[in-house]
Amino acid sequence: MKIGIVCYPTYGGSGVLATELGIAMADKGHEVHFITYRTPVRLAAFHTNIFFHEVEGDGYALFEYAPYDTALASKMVDIATFFKLDLFHVHYAIPHAAVAFLARNILKSKGLHIPFITTLHGTDITLVGTNKSFLPVVEFTINASDGVTVVSESLKRDTLSSFKINRDIKVIHNFVDFKRFRKTNKDHFKKAIAPDGEKLIIHTSNFRKLKRVDDVIKVFQKISDQVPSKLLLIGDGPDRQRVEEYCREVCQCVDVRFLGRQDAVEELLAVADLFIMPSASESFGLAALEAMACEVPVISSNVGGIPEVNIHGKTGFLSDVGDIDDMAKNALSLLLDDQKLTEFKQNALAQAQKFDLANILPAYEAYYQEVLEKNKPPTNVQSTN
Ligand code: GMT
């Protein structure tokens, strides 16, 4: 197959998932074309089957905002025509589903029938998509897509309750690549970060308000009152400065380190004892899954799709959003009991294996085939590999 992938190239979960999926498809012999405004963060190395096409939104004095949607649709038409793509897979509905709808119709007017699949990731539904400024377009383009997938059962329920949906939606969970995310021996890191054998707690996110990074600090304070520990905060985003200031104020950031964006997150996860995800909203929680694959139990909130990943009392614990005391109590119950912690680490790995790339990739491939079958053009010549 020749697949055009449209996604955000940033550190957000949707871009990460889209990129990993594209790489895995390319490994299986498909030809993958990423179309976006910058090289996606996880697209690091050269691959014979992968192409990257940069969308350039040229500035013009008249435009206060560069018309990215128009530039992207034009690029999609150009790439699909020249490379004879079979289908588009667009990640995150806004604006990608609407742009794909436009590109598909332009291509149709030229006699080319190229269907598009939209994958809904989370805030495109739960936060941004239901905003009045976007709702009619999101609803229309979900219904007008040739295929729609969501990353959890919870997100499917949210989509059906927030919009008038008149089509099937397929759940294909997020996945993790065990070639990269697995426990490896990084004891030299552990010694450098926690020289006196302190427990190591990790949080990774894009530091948006809904990630509630302040709660991570508050939970950590309660933990470190009883167990010598260190906290690593990985990532960056709008709340970083505020949270860092708060941290300096309440504990001078002793035992807390803000590491900013890190490419090799798995090397830090490999030496961690606990992962904290106190989010106010989370359609799946890919970062928690990546931690679990590295044998790190998860202390999280109980919202959205998190309970589909983190199993309460087995792979970690779930608490109500904002219930700092409960999260700290749960964390301490593991950190003060080495046998229990080891058991939870093994359970976390076993649960993560259910979301192994090797198990999820065939679901995407089968869905691509199904959508192509359903949308077989009368005259289009499809590529064969
Ligand atoms: O909020 C983020 O971390 C980014 C966001 C995105 O769409 O870029 O992530 C969402 O997609 C991930 C991959 O499908 C999910 O694992 C995250 O749970 C989801 N984030 C939210 O729902 C807040």
GROMACS .gro file of N, CA, C and O in nm, residues 201-262:
model
  248
  201ILE      N    1   1.103   0.856   4.089
  201ILE     CA    2   0.966   0.878   4.041
  201ILE      C    3   0.977   0.961   3.912
  201ILE      O    4   1.055   1.055   3.905
  202ILE      N    5   0.892   0.926   3.814
  202ILE     CA    6   0.900   0.998   3.685
  202ILE      C    7   0.762   1.047   3.641
  202ILE      O    8   0.660   0.981   3.664
  203HIS      N    9   0.764   1.164   3.579
  203HIS     CA   10   0.644   1.212   3.509
  203HIS      C   11   0.690   1.265   3.374
  203HIS      O   12   0.791   1.335   3.367
  204THR      N   13   0.619   1.228   3.267
  204THR     CA   14   0.648   1.290   3.137
  204THR      C   15   0.517   1.344   3.082
  204THR      O   16   0.413   1.280   3.094
  205SER      N   17   0.523   1.461   3.023
  205SER     CA   18   0.404   1.517   2.957
  205SER      C   19   0.444   1.640   2.879
  205SER      O   20   0.560   1.682   2.881
  206ASN      N   21   0.342   1.700   2.815
  206ASN     CA   22   0.368   1.826   2.746
  206ASN      C   23   0.326   1.946   2.832
  206ASN      O   24   0.299   2.054   2.778
  207PHE      N   25   0.319   1.927   2.962
  207PHE     CA   26   0.299   2.035   3.058
  207PHE      C   27   0.183   2.128   3.020
  207PHE      O   28   0.196   2.250   3.026
  208ARG      N   29   0.072   2.066   2.977
  208ARG     CA   30  -0.047   2.147   2.957
  208ARG      C   31  -0.129   2.140   3.085
  208ARG      O   32  -0.112   2.048   3.166
  209LYS      N   33  -0.224   2.235   3.098
  209LYS     CA   34  -0.301   2.247   3.223
  209LYS      C   35  -0.365   2.114   3.261
  209LYS      O   36  -0.364   2.073   3.378
  210LEU      N   37  -0.419   2.043   3.161
  210LEU     CA   38  -0.493   1.921   3.192
  210LEU      C   39  -0.404   1.809   3.246
  210LEU      O   40  -0.452   1.710   3.300
  211LYS      N   41  -0.271   1.825   3.233
  211LYS     CA   42  -0.179   1.724   3.286
  211LYS      C   43  -0.159   1.737   3.438
  211LYS      O   44  -0.103   1.647   3.500
  212ARG      N   45  -0.200   1.852   3.495
  212ARG     CA   46  -0.197   1.874   3.641
  212ARG      C   47  -0.059   1.842   3.701
  212ARG      O   48  -0.047   1.763   3.795
  213VAL      N   49   0.043   1.903   3.643
  213VAL     CA   50   0.180   1.872   3.687
  213VAL      C   51   0.202   1.918   3.833
  213VAL      O   52   0.281   1.858   3.906
  214ASP      N   53   0.126   2.021   3.878
  214ASP     CA   54   0.136   2.063   4.019
  214ASP      C   55   0.106   1.945   4.111
  214ASP      O   56   0.167   1.930   4.216
  215ASP      N   57   0.007   1.864   4.069
  215ASP     CA   58  -0.030   1.748   4.152
  215ASP      C   59   0.087   1.651   4.165
  215ASP      O   60   0.104   1.586   4.268
  216VAL      N   61   0.167   1.641   4.059
  216VAL     CA   62   0.283   1.552   4.065
  216VAL      C   63   0.376   1.598   4.177
  216VAL      O   64   0.424   1.519   4.258
  217ILE      N   65   0.399   1.731   4.182
  217ILE     CA   66   0.488   1.786   4.286
  217ILE      C   67   0.429   1.760   4.425
  217ILE      O   68   0.499   1.719   4.518
  218LYS      N   69   0.297   1.782   4.436
  218LYS     CA   70   0.232   1.766   4.568
  218LYS      C   71   0.239   1.620   4.614
  218LYS      O   72   0.266   1.592   4.730
  219VAL      N   73   0.215   1.527   4.522
  219VAL     CA   74   0.222   1.384   4.557
  219VAL      C   75   0.366   1.350   4.595
  219VAL      O   76   0.390   1.283   4.695
  220PHE      N   77   0.460   1.404   4.519
  220PHE     CA   78   0.601   1.374   4.546
  220PHE      C   79   0.643   1.424   4.685
  220PHE      O   80   0.717   1.354   4.756
  221GLN      N   81   0.595   1.543   4.721
  221GLN     CA   82   0.631   1.595   4.854
  221GLN      C   83   0.589   1.499   4.964
  221GLN      O   84   0.662   1.474   5.059
  222LYS      N   85   0.467   1.445   4.948
  222LYS     CA   86   0.416   1.351   5.050
  222LYS      C   87   0.497   1.221   5.048
  222LYS      O   88   0.521   1.160   5.152
  223ILE      N   89   0.537   1.178   4.929
  223ILE     CA   90   0.618   1.056   4.919
  223ILE      C   91   0.752   1.078   4.988
  223ILE      O   92   0.795   1.000   5.072
  224SER      N   93   0.818   1.190   4.952
  224SER     CA   94   0.955   1.209   5.000
  224SER      C   95   0.961   1.241   5.149
  224SER      O   96   1.067   1.232   5.210
  225ASP      N   97   0.848   1.276   5.208
  225ASP     CA   98   0.843   1.292   5.354
  225ASP      C   99   0.871   1.158   5.423
  225ASP      O  100   0.917   1.154   5.536
  226GLN      N  101   0.837   1.049   5.354
  226GLN     CA  102   0.849   0.917   5.418
  226GLN      C  103   0.953   0.824   5.357
  226GLN      O  104   1.001   0.733   5.422
  227VAL      N  105   0.982   0.845   5.226
  227VAL     CA  106   1.077   0.757   5.158
  227VAL      C  107   1.178   0.844   5.083
  227VAL      O  108   1.137   0.930   5.005
  228PRO      N  109   1.307   0.823   5.105
  228PRO     CA  110   1.405   0.902   5.028
  228PRO      C  111   1.383   0.880   4.878
  228PRO      O  112   1.388   0.765   4.831
  229SER      N  113   1.354   0.985   4.805
  229SER     CA  114   1.322   0.970   4.662
  229SER      C  115   1.365   1.091   4.581
  229SER      O  116   1.392   1.198   4.635
  230LYS      N  117   1.368   1.069   4.451
  230LYS     CA  118   1.398   1.177   4.356
  230LYS      C  119   1.286   1.180   4.253
  230LYS      O  120   1.231   1.074   4.218
  231LEU      N  121   1.258   1.301   4.203
  231LEU     CA  122   1.153   1.315   4.100
  231LEU      C  123   1.215   1.373   3.973
  231LEU      O  124   1.282   1.476   3.978
  232LEU      N  125   1.190   1.305   3.861
  232LEU     CA  126   1.233   1.358   3.731
  232LEU      C  127   1.109   1.401   3.653
  232LEU      O  128   1.016   1.322   3.636
  233LEU      N  129   1.110   1.526   3.607
  233LEU     CA  130   0.999   1.576   3.525
  233LEU      C  131   1.050   1.595   3.383
  233LEU      O  132   1.142   1.675   3.360
  234ILE      N  133   0.992   1.521   3.291
  234ILE     CA  134   1.041   1.523   3.153
  234ILE      C  135   0.935   1.586   3.062
  234ILE      O  136   0.817   1.552   3.072
  235GLY      N  137   0.981   1.675   2.975
  235GLY     CA  138   0.889   1.740   2.882
  235GLY      C  139   0.888   1.890   2.904
  235GLY      O  140   0.955   1.943   2.993
  236ASP      N  141   0.809   1.956   2.824
  236ASP     CA  142   0.800   2.101   2.832
  236ASP      C  143   0.664   2.144   2.780
  236ASP      O  144   0.598   2.066   2.712
  237GLY      N  145   0.625   2.264   2.810
  237GLY     CA  146   0.496   2.313   2.764
  237GLY      C  147   0.454   2.435   2.842
  237GLY      O  148   0.531   2.486   2.924
  238PRO      N  149   0.331   2.481   2.817
  238PRO     CA  150   0.287   2.609   2.873
  238PRO      C  151   0.293   2.620   3.026
  238PRO      O  152   0.311   2.729   3.079
  239ASP      N  153   0.278   2.509   3.098
  239ASP     CA  154   0.276   2.516   3.244
  239ASP      C  155   0.413   2.500   3.309
  239ASP      O  156   0.426   2.510   3.431
  240ARG      N  157   0.514   2.474   3.229
  240ARG     CA  158   0.645   2.439   3.287
  240ARG      C  159   0.697   2.547   3.382
  240ARG      O  160   0.737   2.518   3.494
  241GLN      N  161   0.696   2.673   3.334
  241GLN     CA  162   0.756   2.779   3.416
  241GLN      C  163   0.680   2.796   3.548
  241GLN      O  164   0.740   2.805   3.655
  242ARG      N  165   0.547   2.795   3.537
  242ARG     CA  166   0.465   2.814   3.657
  242ARG      C  167   0.491   2.701   3.757
  242ARG      O  168   0.509   2.724   3.876
  243VAL      N  169   0.495   2.578   3.706
  243VAL     CA  170   0.516   2.463   3.795
  243VAL      C  171   0.655   2.467   3.856
  243VAL      O  172   0.673   2.437   3.974
  244GLU      N  173   0.752   2.510   3.775
  244GLU     CA  174   0.889   2.517   3.827
  244GLU      C  175   0.899   2.622   3.939
  244GLU      O  176   0.962   2.599   4.042
  245GLU      N  177   0.829   2.734   3.918
  245GLU     CA  178   0.828   2.839   4.022
  245GLU      C  179   0.762   2.787   4.149
  245GLU      O  180   0.810   2.808   4.261
  246TYR      N  181   0.651   2.716   4.131
  246TYR     CA  182   0.580   2.659   4.246
  246TYR      C  183   0.671   2.563   4.323
  246TYR      O  184   0.678   2.564   4.446
  247CYS      N  185   0.743   2.481   4.246
  247CYS     CA  186   0.832   2.382   4.305
  247CYS      C  187   0.943   2.450   4.387
  247CYS      O  188   0.973   2.410   4.499
  248ARG      N  189   0.999   2.558   4.331
  248ARG     CA  190   1.106   2.630   4.403
  248ARG      C  191   1.051   2.687   4.533
  248ARG      O  192   1.118   2.687   4.636
  249GLU      N  193   0.925   2.735   4.526
  249GLU     CA  194   0.862   2.798   4.641
  249GLU      C  195   0.838   2.697   4.754
  249GLU      O  196   0.868   2.724   4.869
  250VAL      N  197   0.784   2.581   4.719
  250VAL     CA  198   0.745   2.488   4.825
  250VAL      C  199   0.858   2.398   4.875
  250VAL      O  200   0.854   2.353   4.988
  251CYS      N  201   0.956   2.370   4.789
  251CYS     CA  202   1.062   2.279   4.838
  251CYS      C  203   1.199   2.309   4.777
  251CYS      O  204   1.285   2.222   4.774
  252GLN      N  205   1.215   2.429   4.726
  252GLN     CA  206   1.342   2.471   4.661
  252GLN      C  207   1.387   2.370   4.554
  252GLN      O  208   1.504   2.362   4.520
  253CYS      N  209   1.293   2.292   4.508
  253CYS     CA  210   1.322   2.190   4.405
  253CYS      C  211   1.431   2.092   4.449
  253CYS      O  212   1.499   2.033   4.365
  254VAL      N  213   1.451   2.078   4.581
  254VAL     CA  214   1.545   1.976   4.629
  254VAL      C  215   1.486   1.841   4.586
  254VAL      O  216   1.368   1.818   4.600
  255ASP      N  217   1.565   1.754   4.533
  255ASP     CA  218   1.523   1.621   4.490
  255ASP      C  219   1.430   1.621   4.367
  255ASP      O  220   1.373   1.519   4.332
  256VAL      N  221   1.409   1.738   4.306
  256VAL     CA  222   1.324   1.744   4.185
  256VAL      C  223   1.408   1.801   4.072
  256VAL      O  224   1.473   1.905   4.089
  257ARG      N  225   1.405   1.734   3.957
  257ARG     CA  226   1.478   1.789   3.841
  257ARG      C  227   1.387   1.800   3.721
  257ARG      O  228   1.318   1.704   3.686
  258PHE      N  229   1.388   1.918   3.659
  258PHE     CA  230   1.314   1.940   3.535
  258PHE      C  231   1.412   1.914   3.421
  258PHE      O  232   1.509   1.988   3.404
  259LEU      N  233   1.387   1.810   3.345
  259LEU     CA  234   1.483   1.773   3.240
  259LEU      C  235   1.449   1.828   3.102
  259LEU      O  236   1.526   1.812   3.008
  260GLY      N  237   1.330   1.889   3.088
  260GLY     CA  238   1.290   1.936   2.955
  260GLY      C  239   1.264   1.819   2.862
  260GLY      O  240   1.248   1.705   2.906
  261ARG      N  241   1.263   1.849   2.732
  261ARG     CA  242   1.235   1.742   2.635
  261ARG      C  243   1.354   1.647   2.625
  261ARG      O  244   1.468   1.690   2.618
  262GLN      N  245   1.324   1.520   2.622
  262GLN     CA  246   1.428   1.417   2.612
  262GLN      C  247   1.389   1.322   2.500
  262GLN      O  248   1.274   1.278   2.494
   0.00000   0.00000   0.00000
